[in-house]
Amino acid sequence: MNGNIQDIDRLDFAFLDKVLGLAGESGEVADKVKKIIRDKSGKISPEDRMVIGKELGDVLWYLSTVARYLGLDLDTVANQNIEKLESRLRRDKISGSGDER
């Protein structure tokens, strides 16, 4: 299945694979940063940047694939998120928790 998820009546395993891949690759980025903090006192080398950049490329691929399955445009998603954060900043609600701040 490679179409939009709104065209089917249930989630399929190909979509689930992409969502779990996104989580896994994001975890790999976090793990690499953790090891830089733990093992290198937080000093990021040019090689570290390159390795993290490759992992971010994987994150981006999974993110764009999940968005495509959902029929979402990443530019729209990003712009809506910026608007949401700017609104929270204006209303002094940038800290705290909960989606509806």
XYZ file of N, CA and C in Angstrom:
303
model
N 0.860 -1.195 0.000
C 0.000 0.000 0.000
C 0.883 1.227 0.000
N 0.741 2.062 -0.977
C 1.521 3.289 -1.050
C 0.660 4.518 -1.241
N -0.636 4.395 -1.077
C -1.525 5.535 -1.275
C -1.736 6.314 0.010
N -2.687 7.224 -0.027
C -3.043 8.000 1.157
C -3.841 7.142 2.112
N -3.580 7.322 3.385
C -4.254 6.511 4.389
C -5.750 6.795 4.434
N -6.179 7.994 4.047
C -7.611 8.290 4.085
C -8.384 7.472 3.058
N -7.682 6.818 2.138
C -8.340 6.012 1.123
C -8.587 4.574 1.572
N -8.194 4.221 2.778
C -8.407 2.868 3.273
C -9.202 2.932 4.565
N -9.792 1.811 4.949
C -10.647 1.817 6.132
C -9.949 1.330 7.395
N -8.681 0.938 7.299
C -7.925 0.546 8.485
C -6.438 0.773 8.210
N -5.667 0.871 9.277
C -4.227 1.035 9.128
C -3.614 -0.249 8.594
N -2.692 -0.133 7.700
C -2.023 -1.334 7.213
C -0.608 -1.405 7.777
N -0.008 -2.541 7.598
C 1.306 -2.764 8.186
C 2.392 -1.922 7.529
N 2.234 -1.546 6.280
C 3.226 -0.691 5.625
C 3.263 0.683 6.299
N 2.093 1.226 6.640
C 2.035 2.505 7.353
C 2.649 2.362 8.739
N 2.274 1.314 9.454
C 2.816 1.075 10.786
C 4.334 0.945 10.738
N 4.838 0.276 9.715
C 6.284 0.146 9.527
C 6.949 1.513 9.435
N 6.323 2.445 8.733
C 6.910 3.780 8.576
C 6.872 4.567 9.886
N 5.771 4.449 10.624
C 5.668 5.148 11.908
C 6.723 4.611 12.880
N 6.853 3.292 12.942
C 7.855 2.699 13.835
C 9.274 3.014 13.357
N 9.457 3.091 12.055
C 10.762 3.489 11.515
C 11.118 4.901 11.924
N 10.136 5.796 11.907
C 10.353 7.182 12.340
C 10.792 7.216 13.802
N 10.103 6.455 14.635
C 10.472 6.404 16.055
C 11.878 5.833 16.230
N 12.183 4.782 15.501
C 13.496 4.153 15.611
C 14.625 5.068 15.169
N 14.455 5.719 14.030
C 15.508 6.610 13.536
C 15.675 7.829 14.438
N 14.558 8.342 14.977
C 14.649 9.461 15.921
C 15.425 9.034 17.156
N 15.189 7.805 17.596
C 15.932 7.264 18.726
C 17.417 7.142 18.435
N 17.758 6.806 17.194
C 19.173 6.720 16.822
C 19.840 8.090 16.901
N 19.145 9.138 16.480
C 19.688 10.498 16.598
C 19.916 10.823 18.067
N 18.908 10.551 18.896
C 19.024 10.840 20.324
C 20.171 10.056 20.951
N 20.330 8.811 20.554
C 21.399 7.976 21.104
C 22.777 8.524 20.739
N 22.932 8.975 19.501
C 24.220 9.538 19.087
C 24.536 10.809 19.866
N 23.531 11.648 20.088
C 23.739 12.874 20.873
C 24.067 12.508 22.321
N 23.359 11.523 22.868
C 23.629 11.064 24.235
C 25.085 10.645 24.386
N 25.593 9.886 23.416
C 26.974 9.403 23.491
C 27.980 10.534 23.344
N 27.644 11.563 22.585
C 28.523 12.728 22.487
C 28.596 13.427 23.841
N 27.457 13.539 24.503
C 27.434 14.168 25.832
C 28.190 13.295 26.826
N 27.908 12.003 26.827
C 28.500 11.086 27.797
C 29.988 10.853 27.560
N 30.363 10.616 26.307
C 31.727 10.183 26.012
C 32.670 11.293 25.573
N 32.122 12.422 25.122
C 32.966 13.482 24.561
C 32.715 14.825 25.220
N 32.127 14.800 26.394
C 31.820 16.029 27.136
C 31.030 17.027 26.292
N 30.221 16.515 25.379
C 29.355 17.370 24.582
C 30.035 18.042 23.398
N 31.285 17.698 23.125
C 32.004 18.311 21.998
C 31.703 17.545 20.719
N 31.063 18.230 19.777
C 30.636 17.607 18.520
C 31.709 17.818 17.455
N 32.234 16.732 16.940
C 33.250 16.798 15.890
C 32.574 16.899 14.524
N 33.354 17.277 13.501
C 32.798 17.276 12.146
C 32.263 15.892 11.745
N 32.934 14.828 12.170
C 32.456 13.476 11.862
C 31.120 13.201 12.562
N 31.015 13.653 13.828
C 29.743 13.496 14.546
C 28.615 14.188 13.791
N 28.874 15.395 13.319
C 27.854 16.135 12.569
C 27.428 15.375 11.324
N 28.392 14.792 10.653
C 28.098 14.048 9.432
C 27.242 12.820 9.752
N 27.613 12.088 10.795
C 26.872 10.886 11.173
C 25.451 11.248 11.604
N 25.307 12.285 12.417
C 23.978 12.717 12.847
C 23.174 13.207 11.644
N 23.830 13.903 10.727
C 23.148 14.362 9.515
C 22.578 13.206 8.704
N 23.316 12.109 8.618
C 22.812 10.930 7.899
C 21.586 10.356 8.600
N 21.645 10.309 9.919
C 20.487 9.814 10.674
C 19.290 10.753 10.500
N 19.543 12.055 10.496
C 18.455 13.011 10.284
C 17.837 12.838 8.903
N 18.651 12.466 7.931
C 18.126 12.169 6.605
C 17.147 10.998 6.653
N 17.476 9.977 7.454
C 16.562 8.845 7.622
C 15.274 9.289 8.305
N 15.412 10.143 9.345
C 14.233 10.677 10.034
C 13.361 11.439 9.043
N 13.985 12.269 8.229
C 13.246 13.063 7.249
C 12.505 12.178 6.253
N 13.155 11.101 5.803
C 12.507 10.193 4.858
C 11.271 9.566 5.482
N 11.416 9.044 6.704
C 10.262 8.427 7.366
C 9.173 9.458 7.636
N 9.555 10.655 8.082
C 8.580 11.705 8.356
C 7.790 12.057 7.096
N 8.487 12.235 5.996
C 7.795 12.603 4.756
C 6.911 11.463 4.265
N 7.318 10.227 4.483
C 6.514 9.090 4.068
C 5.249 8.973 4.918
N 5.375 9.165 6.230
C 4.203 9.149 7.106
C 3.244 10.269 6.704
N 3.771 11.453 6.442
C 2.927 12.578 6.022
C 2.198 12.242 4.724
N 2.903 11.626 3.796
C 2.278 11.264 2.519
C 1.147 10.268 2.729
N 1.371 9.276 3.574
C 0.308 8.315 3.883
C -0.928 9.022 4.430
N -0.710 10.059 5.222
C -1.826 10.787 5.839
C -2.391 11.876 4.935
N -1.777 12.086 3.780
C -2.238 13.117 2.862
C -1.915 14.514 3.344
N -0.828 14.650 4.120
C -0.426 15.942 4.671
C 0.768 16.504 3.917
N 0.768 17.809 3.737
C 1.874 18.518 3.114
C 2.814 18.997 4.221
N 4.104 18.641 4.137
C 5.044 18.993 5.207
C 5.210 20.499 5.381
N 5.135 21.262 4.301
C 5.215 22.726 4.435
C 4.052 23.253 5.270
N 2.871 22.724 5.024
C 1.694 23.144 5.792
C 1.841 22.749 7.253
N 2.269 21.522 7.502
C 2.478 21.047 8.877
C 3.478 21.946 9.596
N 4.583 22.261 8.933
C 5.614 23.107 9.550
C 5.092 24.514 9.827
N 4.400 25.091 8.867
C 3.865 26.443 9.058
C 2.829 26.496 10.169
N 1.973 25.486 10.250
C 0.988 25.449 11.330
C 1.668 25.322 12.693
N 2.746 24.567 12.743
C 3.469 24.417 14.005
C 4.142 25.728 14.417
N 4.721 26.428 13.459
C 5.327 27.732 13.747
C 4.271 28.696 14.262
N 3.116 28.728 13.605
C 2.018 29.598 14.053
C 1.578 29.237 15.475
N 1.481 27.956 15.767
C 1.086 27.493 17.097
C 2.099 27.966 18.150
N 3.377 27.788 17.862
C 4.411 28.183 18.825
C 4.484 29.695 18.998
N 4.323 30.434 17.906
C 4.316 31.899 18.011
C 3.124 32.378 18.834
N 1.979 31.728 18.668
C 0.797 32.075 19.461
C 1.049 31.806 20.943
N 1.653 30.670 21.256
C 1.969 30.368 22.651
C 2.939 31.393 23.231
N 3.910 31.798 22.438
C 4.883 32.787 22.896
C 4.196 34.114 23.188
N 3.315 34.550 22.284
C 2.578 35.801 22.498
C 1.700 35.751 23.745
N 1.135 34.583 24.021
C 0.239 34.430 25.172
C 0.970 33.966 26.427
N 2.303 33.915 26.361
C 3.137 33.470 27.482
C 2.756 32.057 27.932
N 2.535 31.177 26.953
C 2.169 29.785 27.228
C 3.181 28.827 26.599
N 4.399 29.313 26.351
C 5.388 28.504 25.671
C 5.885 27.361 26.549
N 5.911 27.557 27.874
C 6.320 26.469 28.753
C 5.092 25.752 29.285
N 5.319 24.633 29.898
C 4.214 23.841 30.401
C 4.004 22.625 29.526
N 2.854 22.003 29.666
C 2.581 20.818 28.867
C 1.147 20.845 28.368
N 0.883 19.999 27.418
C -0.449 19.914 26.827
C -0.491 20.559 25.466
N -1.196 19.913 24.562
C -1.286 20.415 23.183
C -2.116 21.668 23.070
N -3.121 21.809 23.907
C -4.057 22.940 23.798
C -3.732 24.016 24.827
N -2.529 24.594 24.713
C -2.139 25.661 25.649
C -2.447 27.008 25.047
